[in-house]
Protein backbone atom coordinates (compact mmCIF):
# COMPACT_ATOMS: atom_id res chain seq x y z
CA UNK A 1 0.00 0.00 0.00
CA UNK A 2 1.17 3.50 -0.66
CA UNK A 3 0.73 6.31 1.85
CA UNK A 4 -2.71 7.80 2.19
CA UNK A 5 -1.47 11.28 1.36
CA UNK A 6 0.12 10.14 -1.91
CA UNK A 7 -3.11 8.40 -2.81
CA UNK A 8 -4.95 11.64 -2.08
CA UNK A 9 -2.52 13.72 -4.13
CA UNK A 10 -2.87 11.39 -7.13
CA UNK A 11 -6.65 11.60 -6.86
CA UNK A 12 -6.50 15.41 -6.88
CA UNK A 13 -4.11 15.43 -9.84
CA UNK A 14 -6.37 13.09 -11.79
CA UNK A 15 -9.44 15.22 -11.11
CA UNK A 16 -7.58 18.38 -12.10
CA UNK A 17 -6.29 16.87 -15.34
CA UNK A 18 -9.76 15.60 -16.22
CA UNK A 19 -11.23 19.05 -15.59
CA UNK A 20 -8.48 20.74 -17.66
CA UNK A 21 -8.93 18.34 -20.56
CA UNK A 22 -12.70 18.85 -20.48
CA UNK A 23 -12.25 22.64 -20.43
CA UNK A 24 -9.82 22.50 -23.36
CA UNK A 25 -12.32 20.40 -25.32
CA UNK A 26 -15.13 22.83 -24.61
CA UNK A 27 -13.01 25.80 -25.64
CA UNK A 28 -12.54 24.09 -28.99
CA UNK A 29 -16.25 23.42 -29.32
CA UNK A 30 -15.78 19.72 -28.65
CA UNK A 31 -17.46 17.28 -26.32
CA UNK A 32 -15.25 16.43 -23.31
CA UNK A 33 -16.07 12.77 -23.93
CA UNK A 34 -14.42 12.99 -27.36
CA UNK A 35 -10.96 13.16 -25.74
CA UNK A 36 -9.64 10.09 -23.91
CA UNK A 37 -6.85 10.45 -21.36
CA UNK A 38 -4.12 7.83 -21.20
CA UNK A 39 -2.50 8.02 -17.77
CA UNK A 40 1.18 7.51 -18.49
CA UNK A 41 2.49 5.56 -15.51
CA UNK A 42 6.12 5.05 -16.58
CA UNK A 43 7.44 7.33 -13.81
CA UNK A 44 6.18 5.26 -10.89
CA UNK A 45 6.05 1.71 -9.54
CA UNK A 46 3.15 -0.70 -9.84
CA UNK A 47 1.53 0.24 -6.52
CA UNK A 48 1.56 3.94 -7.34
CA UNK A 49 0.18 3.08 -10.79
CA UNK A 50 -2.63 1.20 -9.06
CA UNK A 51 -3.38 4.33 -7.03
CA UNK A 52 -3.94 6.24 -10.28
CA UNK A 53 -6.25 3.52 -11.52
CA UNK A 54 -8.12 3.49 -8.20
CA UNK A 55 -8.49 7.27 -8.46
CA UNK A 56 -10.56 6.65 -11.59
CA UNK A 57 -8.10 6.64 -14.50
CA UNK A 58 -9.15 3.59 -16.54
CA UNK A 59 -6.55 3.70 -19.33
CA UNK A 60 -2.87 3.30 -18.49
CA UNK A 61 0.06 3.80 -20.85
CA UNK A 62 3.60 2.47 -20.62
CA UNK A 63 6.40 3.20 -23.05
CA UNK A 64 8.41 0.02 -22.38
CA UNK A 65 6.88 -3.40 -23.07
CA UNK A 66 8.61 -5.08 -20.14
CA UNK A 67 7.35 -2.49 -17.66
CA UNK A 68 3.88 -2.96 -19.08
CA UNK A 69 4.09 -6.75 -18.62
CA UNK A 70 5.21 -6.37 -15.01
CA UNK A 71 2.48 -3.92 -14.13
CA UNK A 72 -0.20 -5.94 -15.90
CA UNK A 73 0.94 -8.90 -13.77
CA UNK A 74 0.68 -6.78 -10.62
CA UNK A 75 -2.91 -5.89 -11.48
CA UNK A 76 -3.71 -9.56 -12.15
CA UNK A 77 -2.37 -10.49 -8.69
CA UNK A 78 -4.38 -7.71 -7.11
CA UNK A 79 -7.50 -9.06 -8.74
CA UNK A 80 -6.77 -12.58 -7.53
CA UNK A 81 -6.54 -11.22 -3.99
CA UNK A 82 -9.68 -9.13 -4.42
CA UNK A 83 -11.99 -10.07 -7.28
CA UNK A 84 -13.87 -6.78 -6.77
CA UNK A 85 -11.09 -4.63 -8.18
CA UNK A 86 -11.13 -3.91 -11.88
CA UNK A 87 -8.41 -4.10 -14.49
CA UNK A 88 -7.12 -1.18 -16.55
CA UNK A 89 -7.04 -0.92 -20.28
CA UNK A 90 -3.35 -1.00 -21.22
CA UNK A 91 -1.85 1.03 -24.07
CA UNK A 92 1.70 0.65 -25.28
CA UNK A 93 2.94 4.14 -26.21
CA UNK A 94 6.67 3.55 -26.85
CA UNK A 95 8.93 1.60 -29.14
CA UNK A 96 8.56 -2.17 -29.21
CA UNK A 97 11.17 -4.60 -30.47
CA UNK A 98 9.76 -7.33 -32.66
CA UNK A 99 10.60 -10.08 -30.17
CA UNK A 100 8.25 -8.42 -27.64
CA UNK A 101 5.09 -8.75 -29.73
CA UNK A 102 4.04 -12.19 -28.51
CA UNK A 103 3.73 -11.24 -24.86
CA UNK A 104 2.47 -7.73 -25.50
CA UNK A 105 -0.39 -8.35 -27.94
CA UNK A 106 -2.66 -10.25 -25.52
CA UNK A 107 -2.24 -7.55 -22.84
CA UNK A 108 -2.95 -4.32 -24.70
CA UNK A 109 -5.99 -2.66 -26.19
CA UNK A 110 -4.00 -0.23 -28.35
CA UNK A 111 -0.43 0.01 -29.58
CA UNK A 112 0.29 3.71 -30.32
CA UNK A 113 3.77 3.26 -31.59
CA UNK A 114 4.03 1.29 -34.83
CA UNK A 115 7.17 2.91 -36.18
CA UNK A 116 8.36 0.59 -38.95
CA UNK A 117 7.07 -1.70 -41.66
CA UNK A 118 8.92 -4.62 -40.08
CA UNK A 119 7.23 -4.04 -36.73
CA UNK A 120 3.81 -3.90 -38.37
CA UNK A 121 4.51 -7.20 -40.12
CA UNK A 122 5.80 -8.79 -36.92
CA UNK A 123 2.67 -7.70 -35.03
CA UNK A 124 0.46 -8.98 -37.83
CA UNK A 125 2.15 -12.39 -38.03
CA UNK A 126 2.02 -12.80 -34.28
CA UNK A 127 -1.62 -11.69 -34.18
CA UNK A 128 -2.48 -14.35 -36.76
CA UNK A 129 -0.66 -16.99 -34.74
CA UNK A 130 -2.36 -15.96 -31.52
CA UNK A 131 -5.70 -15.49 -33.27
CA UNK A 132 -5.96 -12.15 -31.53
CA UNK A 133 -7.01 -8.90 -33.21
CA UNK A 134 -4.78 -5.89 -32.61
CA UNK A 135 -5.64 -2.20 -32.80
CA UNK A 136 -2.71 0.06 -33.59
CA UNK A 137 -1.77 3.62 -34.43
CA UNK A 138 1.03 4.57 -36.77
CA UNK A 139 3.61 6.86 -35.20
CA UNK A 140 4.56 9.74 -37.46
CA UNK A 141 7.43 12.18 -37.18
CA UNK A 142 5.88 15.61 -37.69
CA UNK A 143 8.70 17.56 -36.08
CA UNK A 144 11.29 17.62 -38.89
CA UNK A 145 14.04 16.54 -36.50
CA UNK A 146 16.19 13.67 -37.66
CA UNK A 147 16.51 12.25 -34.16
CA UNK A 148 12.82 12.00 -33.33
CA UNK A 149 10.90 8.77 -33.28
CA UNK A 150 8.22 7.98 -35.79
CA UNK A 151 7.93 7.45 -39.52
CA UNK A 152 8.29 10.03 -42.23
CA UNK A 153 4.82 10.74 -43.65
CA UNK A 154 5.42 8.84 -46.90
CA UNK A 155 6.68 5.78 -45.01
CA UNK A 156 3.70 6.00 -42.68
CA UNK A 157 1.44 5.79 -45.71
CA UNK A 158 3.25 2.66 -46.94
CA UNK A 159 2.78 1.02 -43.54
CA UNK A 160 -0.89 1.93 -43.60
CA UNK A 161 -1.31 0.37 -47.04
CA UNK A 162 0.54 -2.77 -45.89
CA UNK A 163 -1.83 -3.08 -42.92
CA UNK A 164 -4.76 -3.52 -45.30
CA UNK A 165 -3.37 -6.94 -46.24
CA UNK A 166 -3.52 -8.25 -42.69
CA UNK A 167 -6.90 -9.25 -41.35
CA UNK A 168 -6.15 -9.13 -37.58
CA UNK A 169 -4.58 -5.66 -37.70
CA UNK A 170 -6.75 -2.60 -37.46
CA UNK A 171 -5.09 0.78 -37.89
CA UNK A 172 -7.22 3.20 -35.87
CA UNK A 173 -5.29 6.40 -36.58
CA UNK A 174 -2.01 8.24 -36.06
CA UNK A 175 0.21 9.18 -33.15
CA UNK A 176 2.88 11.86 -32.81
CA UNK A 177 5.00 13.70 -30.31
CA UNK A 178 5.92 17.34 -30.71
CA UNK A 179 9.66 17.90 -31.08
CA UNK A 180 11.62 17.98 -27.84
CA UNK A 181 11.55 21.44 -26.26
CA UNK A 182 9.38 23.03 -28.95
CA UNK A 183 7.23 25.91 -27.80
CA UNK A 184 3.50 25.42 -27.83
CA UNK A 185 2.88 27.41 -31.06
CA UNK A 186 5.27 25.16 -32.94
CA UNK A 187 3.75 22.09 -31.29
CA UNK A 188 0.32 23.22 -32.42
CA UNK A 189 1.45 23.43 -36.05
CA UNK A 190 2.91 19.92 -35.77
CA UNK A 191 -0.41 18.62 -34.43
CA UNK A 192 -2.25 20.35 -37.27
CA UNK A 193 0.10 18.57 -39.65
CA UNK A 194 -0.76 15.20 -38.12
CA UNK A 195 -4.46 15.88 -38.50
CA UNK A 196 -4.02 16.91 -42.16
CA UNK A 197 -2.06 13.71 -42.79
CA UNK A 198 -4.80 11.68 -41.17
CA UNK A 199 -7.37 13.32 -43.44
CA UNK A 200 -5.25 12.51 -46.49
CA UNK A 201 -4.65 8.91 -45.41
CA UNK A 202 -8.35 8.49 -44.79
CA UNK A 203 -9.00 9.31 -48.40
CA UNK A 204 -6.19 7.12 -49.77
CA UNK A 205 -6.88 4.05 -47.60
CA UNK A 206 -10.65 4.21 -47.23
CA UNK A 207 -10.21 3.53 -43.48
CA UNK A 208 -12.04 5.78 -41.00
CA UNK A 209 -8.90 6.44 -38.90
CA UNK A 210 -10.83 8.00 -36.02
CA UNK A 211 -7.95 8.37 -33.54
CA UNK A 212 -5.34 11.09 -33.21
CA UNK A 213 -3.03 10.39 -30.26
CA UNK A 214 -1.20 13.64 -29.61
CA UNK A 215 -0.52 15.94 -26.67
CA UNK A 216 1.33 15.35 -23.40
CA UNK A 217 1.49 17.26 -20.09
CA UNK A 218 3.01 20.36 -21.68
CA UNK A 219 0.98 20.63 -24.86
CA UNK A 220 -2.33 18.79 -24.56
CA UNK A 221 -4.39 21.99 -24.91
CA UNK A 222 -2.87 22.67 -28.33
CA UNK A 223 -3.37 19.03 -29.31
CA UNK A 224 -7.02 19.11 -28.31
CA UNK A 225 -7.53 22.33 -30.28
CA UNK A 226 -6.17 20.47 -33.32
CA UNK A 227 -8.42 17.45 -32.88
CA UNK A 228 -6.63 15.03 -30.53
CA UNK A 229 -8.91 12.16 -29.53
CA UNK A 230 -6.32 10.69 -27.14
CA UNK A 231 -3.92 12.67 -24.95
CA UNK A 232 -1.06 10.90 -23.15
CA UNK A 233 -0.45 12.53 -19.79
CA UNK A 234 2.22 11.50 -17.30
CA UNK A 235 4.07 14.18 -15.32
CA UNK A 236 0.96 16.24 -14.53
CA UNK A 237 -0.65 13.21 -12.90
CA UNK A 238 2.34 12.52 -10.67
CA UNK A 239 3.11 16.05 -9.50
CA UNK A 240 4.05 15.88 -5.84
CA UNK A 241 4.67 12.13 -6.06
CA UNK A 242 8.23 10.74 -5.77
CA UNK A 243 9.42 9.05 -8.95
CA UNK A 244 10.89 5.58 -8.75
C1 LIG B 1 6.40 9.83 -21.25
C2 LIG B 1 5.50 9.91 -22.43
C3 LIG B 1 4.33 10.69 -22.40
C4 LIG B 1 3.92 11.53 -21.21
O1 LIG B 1 4.72 12.68 -21.11
P1 LIG B 1 4.49 13.76 -19.97
O2 LIG B 1 5.16 14.97 -20.53
O3 LIG B 1 5.12 13.23 -18.75
O4 LIG B 1 3.03 13.97 -19.82
C5 LIG B 1 3.53 10.69 -23.52
N1 LIG B 1 3.84 9.97 -24.62
C6 LIG B 1 4.94 9.20 -24.68
C7 LIG B 1 5.22 8.43 -25.92
C8 LIG B 1 5.81 9.14 -23.60
O5 LIG B 1 6.92 8.37 -23.67
Coordinates of C-alpha atoms and ligand atoms in Angstrom, one line a residue:
X1 CA 0.0 0.0 0.0
X2 CA 1.2 3.5 -0.7
X3 CA 0.7 6.3 1.8
X4 CA -2.7 7.8 2.2
X5 CA -1.5 11.3 1.4
X6 CA 0.1 10.1 -1.9
X7 CA -3.1 8.4 -2.8
X8 CA -5.0 11.6 -2.1
X9 CA -2.5 13.7 -4.1
X10 CA -2.9 11.4 -7.1
X11 CA -6.7 11.6 -6.9
X12 CA -6.5 15.4 -6.9
X13 CA -4.1 15.4 -9.8
X14 CA -6.4 13.1 -11.8
X15 CA -9.4 15.2 -11.1
X16 CA -7.6 18.4 -12.1
X17 CA -6.3 16.9 -15.3
X18 CA -9.8 15.6 -16.2
X19 CA -11.2 19.1 -15.6
X20 CA -8.5 20.7 -17.7
X21 CA -8.9 18.3 -20.6
X22 CA -12.7 18.8 -20.5
X23 CA -12.3 22.6 -20.4
X24 CA -9.8 22.5 -23.4
X25 CA -12.3 20.4 -25.3
X26 CA -15.1 22.8 -24.6
X27 CA -13.0 25.8 -25.6
X28 CA -12.5 24.1 -29.0
X29 CA -16.3 23.4 -29.3
X30 CA -15.8 19.7 -28.7
X31 CA -17.5 17.3 -26.3
X32 CA -15.3 16.4 -23.3
X33 CA -16.1 12.8 -23.9
X34 CA -14.4 13.0 -27.4
X35 CA -11.0 13.2 -25.7
X36 CA -9.6 10.1 -23.9
X37 CA -6.9 10.4 -21.4
X38 CA -4.1 7.8 -21.2
X39 CA -2.5 8.0 -17.8
X40 CA 1.2 7.5 -18.5
X41 CA 2.5 5.6 -15.5
X42 CA 6.1 5.0 -16.6
X43 CA 7.4 7.3 -13.8
X44 CA 6.2 5.3 -10.9
X45 CA 6.1 1.7 -9.5
X46 CA 3.1 -0.7 -9.8
X47 CA 1.5 0.2 -6.5
X48 CA 1.6 3.9 -7.3
X49 CA 0.2 3.1 -10.8
X50 CA -2.6 1.2 -9.1
X51 CA -3.4 4.3 -7.0
X52 CA -3.9 6.2 -10.3
X53 CA -6.3 3.5 -11.5
X54 CA -8.1 3.5 -8.2
X55 CA -8.5 7.3 -8.5
X56 CA -10.6 6.7 -11.6
X57 CA -8.1 6.6 -14.5
X58 CA -9.2 3.6 -16.5
X59 CA -6.6 3.7 -19.3
X60 CA -2.9 3.3 -18.5
X61 CA 0.1 3.8 -20.8
X62 CA 3.6 2.5 -20.6
X63 CA 6.4 3.2 -23.1
X64 CA 8.4 0.0 -22.4
X65 CA 6.9 -3.4 -23.1
X66 CA 8.6 -5.1 -20.1
X67 CA 7.4 -2.5 -17.7
X68 CA 3.9 -3.0 -19.1
X69 CA 4.1 -6.8 -18.6
X70 CA 5.2 -6.4 -15.0
X71 CA 2.5 -3.9 -14.1
X72 CA -0.2 -5.9 -15.9
X73 CA 0.9 -8.9 -13.8
X74 CA 0.7 -6.8 -10.6
X75 CA -2.9 -5.9 -11.5
X76 CA -3.7 -9.6 -12.1
X77 CA -2.4 -10.5 -8.7
X78 CA -4.4 -7.7 -7.1
X79 CA -7.5 -9.1 -8.7
X80 CA -6.8 -12.6 -7.5
X81 CA -6.5 -11.2 -4.0
X82 CA -9.7 -9.1 -4.4
X83 CA -12.0 -10.1 -7.3
X84 CA -13.9 -6.8 -6.8
X85 CA -11.1 -4.6 -8.2
X86 CA -11.1 -3.9 -11.9
X87 CA -8.4 -4.1 -14.5
X88 CA -7.1 -1.2 -16.5
X89 CA -7.0 -0.9 -20.3
X90 CA -3.3 -1.0 -21.2
X91 CA -1.9 1.0 -24.1
X92 CA 1.7 0.7 -25.3
X93 CA 2.9 4.1 -26.2
X94 CA 6.7 3.6 -26.8
X95 CA 8.9 1.6 -29.1
X96 CA 8.6 -2.2 -29.2
X97 CA 11.2 -4.6 -30.5
X98 CA 9.8 -7.3 -32.7
X99 CA 10.6 -10.1 -30.2
X100 CA 8.3 -8.4 -27.6
X101 CA 5.1 -8.8 -29.7
X102 CA 4.0 -12.2 -28.5
X103 CA 3.7 -11.2 -24.9
X104 CA 2.5 -7.7 -25.5
X105 CA -0.4 -8.4 -27.9
X106 CA -2.7 -10.2 -25.5
X107 CA -2.2 -7.6 -22.8
X108 CA -3.0 -4.3 -24.7
X109 CA -6.0 -2.7 -26.2
X110 CA -4.0 -0.2 -28.3
X111 CA -0.4 0.0 -29.6
X112 CA 0.3 3.7 -30.3
X113 CA 3.8 3.3 -31.6
X114 CA 4.0 1.3 -34.8
X115 CA 7.2 2.9 -36.2
X116 CA 8.4 0.6 -38.9
X117 CA 7.1 -1.7 -41.7
X118 CA 8.9 -4.6 -40.1
X119 CA 7.2 -4.0 -36.7
X120 CA 3.8 -3.9 -38.4
X121 CA 4.5 -7.2 -40.1
X122 CA 5.8 -8.8 -36.9
X123 CA 2.7 -7.7 -35.0
X124 CA 0.5 -9.0 -37.8
X125 CA 2.2 -12.4 -38.0
X126 CA 2.0 -12.8 -34.3
X127 CA -1.6 -11.7 -34.2
X128 CA -2.5 -14.3 -36.8
X129 CA -0.7 -17.0 -34.7
X130 CA -2.4 -16.0 -31.5
X131 CA -5.7 -15.5 -33.3
X132 CA -6.0 -12.2 -31.5
X133 CA -7.0 -8.9 -33.2
X134 CA -4.8 -5.9 -32.6
X135 CA -5.6 -2.2 -32.8
X136 CA -2.7 0.1 -33.6
X137 CA -1.8 3.6 -34.4
X138 CA 1.0 4.6 -36.8
X139 CA 3.6 6.9 -35.2
X140 CA 4.6 9.7 -37.5
X141 CA 7.4 12.2 -37.2
X142 CA 5.9 15.6 -37.7
X143 CA 8.7 17.6 -36.1
X144 CA 11.3 17.6 -38.9
X145 CA 14.0 16.5 -36.5
X146 CA 16.2 13.7 -37.7
X147 CA 16.5 12.2 -34.2
X148 CA 12.8 12.0 -33.3
X149 CA 10.9 8.8 -33.3
X150 CA 8.2 8.0 -35.8
X151 CA 7.9 7.4 -39.5
X152 CA 8.3 10.0 -42.2
X153 CA 4.8 10.7 -43.6
X154 CA 5.4 8.8 -46.9
X155 CA 6.7 5.8 -45.0
X156 CA 3.7 6.0 -42.7
X157 CA 1.4 5.8 -45.7
X158 CA 3.3 2.7 -46.9
X159 CA 2.8 1.0 -43.5
X160 CA -0.9 1.9 -43.6
X161 CA -1.3 0.4 -47.0
X162 CA 0.5 -2.8 -45.9
X163 CA -1.8 -3.1 -42.9
X164 CA -4.8 -3.5 -45.3
X165 CA -3.4 -6.9 -46.2
X166 CA -3.5 -8.2 -42.7
X167 CA -6.9 -9.3 -41.3
X168 CA -6.1 -9.1 -37.6
X169 CA -4.6 -5.7 -37.7
X170 CA -6.7 -2.6 -37.5
X171 CA -5.1 0.8 -37.9
X172 CA -7.2 3.2 -35.9
X173 CA -5.3 6.4 -36.6
X174 CA -2.0 8.2 -36.1
X175 CA 0.2 9.2 -33.2
X176 CA 2.9 11.9 -32.8
X177 CA 5.0 13.7 -30.3
X178 CA 5.9 17.3 -30.7
X179 CA 9.7 17.9 -31.1
X180 CA 11.6 18.0 -27.8
X181 CA 11.5 21.4 -26.3
X182 CA 9.4 23.0 -29.0
X183 CA 7.2 25.9 -27.8
X184 CA 3.5 25.4 -27.8
X185 CA 2.9 27.4 -31.1
X186 CA 5.3 25.2 -32.9
X187 CA 3.7 22.1 -31.3
X188 CA 0.3 23.2 -32.4
X189 CA 1.5 23.4 -36.0
X190 CA 2.9 19.9 -35.8
X191 CA -0.4 18.6 -34.4
X192 CA -2.3 20.3 -37.3
X193 CA 0.1 18.6 -39.6
X194 CA -0.8 15.2 -38.1
X195 CA -4.5 15.9 -38.5
X196 CA -4.0 16.9 -42.2
X197 CA -2.1 13.7 -42.8
X198 CA -4.8 11.7 -41.2
X199 CA -7.4 13.3 -43.4
X200 CA -5.2 12.5 -46.5
X201 CA -4.7 8.9 -45.4
X202 CA -8.4 8.5 -44.8
X203 CA -9.0 9.3 -48.4
X204 CA -6.2 7.1 -49.8
X205 CA -6.9 4.1 -47.6
X206 CA -10.6 4.2 -47.2
X207 CA -10.2 3.5 -43.5
X208 CA -12.0 5.8 -41.0
X209 CA -8.9 6.4 -38.9
X210 CA -10.8 8.0 -36.0
X211 CA -8.0 8.4 -33.5
X212 CA -5.3 11.1 -33.2
X213 CA -3.0 10.4 -30.3
X214 CA -1.2 13.6 -29.6
X215 CA -0.5 15.9 -26.7
X216 CA 1.3 15.3 -23.4
X217 CA 1.5 17.3 -20.1
X218 CA 3.0 20.4 -21.7
X219 CA 1.0 20.6 -24.9
X220 CA -2.3 18.8 -24.6
X221 CA -4.4 22.0 -24.9
X222 CA -2.9 22.7 -28.3
X223 CA -3.4 19.0 -29.3
X224 CA -7.0 19.1 -28.3
X225 CA -7.5 22.3 -30.3
X226 CA -6.2 20.5 -33.3
X227 CA -8.4 17.4 -32.9
X228 CA -6.6 15.0 -30.5
X229 CA -8.9 12.2 -29.5
X230 CA -6.3 10.7 -27.1
X231 CA -3.9 12.7 -24.9
X232 CA -1.1 10.9 -23.2
X233 CA -0.5 12.5 -19.8
X234 CA 2.2 11.5 -17.3
X235 CA 4.1 14.2 -15.3
X236 CA 1.0 16.2 -14.5
X237 CA -0.6 13.2 -12.9
X238 CA 2.3 12.5 -10.7
X239 CA 3.1 16.0 -9.5
X240 CA 4.0 15.9 -5.8
X241 CA 4.7 12.1 -6.1
X242 CA 8.2 10.7 -5.8
X243 CA 9.4 9.1 -9.0
X244 CA 10.9 5.6 -8.7
Ligands
LIG1 C1 6.4 9.8 -21.3 C2 5.5 9.9 -22.4 C3 4.3 10.7 -22.4 C4 3.9 11.5 -21.2 O1 4.7 12.7 -21.1 P1 4.5 13.8 -20.0 O2 5.2 15.0 -20.5 O3 5.1 13.2 -18.8 O4 3.0 14.0 -19.8 C5 3.5 10.7 -23.5 N1 3.8 10.0 -24.6 C6 4.9 9.2 -24.7 C7 5.2 8.4 -25.9 C8 5.8 9.1 -23.6 O5 6.9 8.4 -23.7

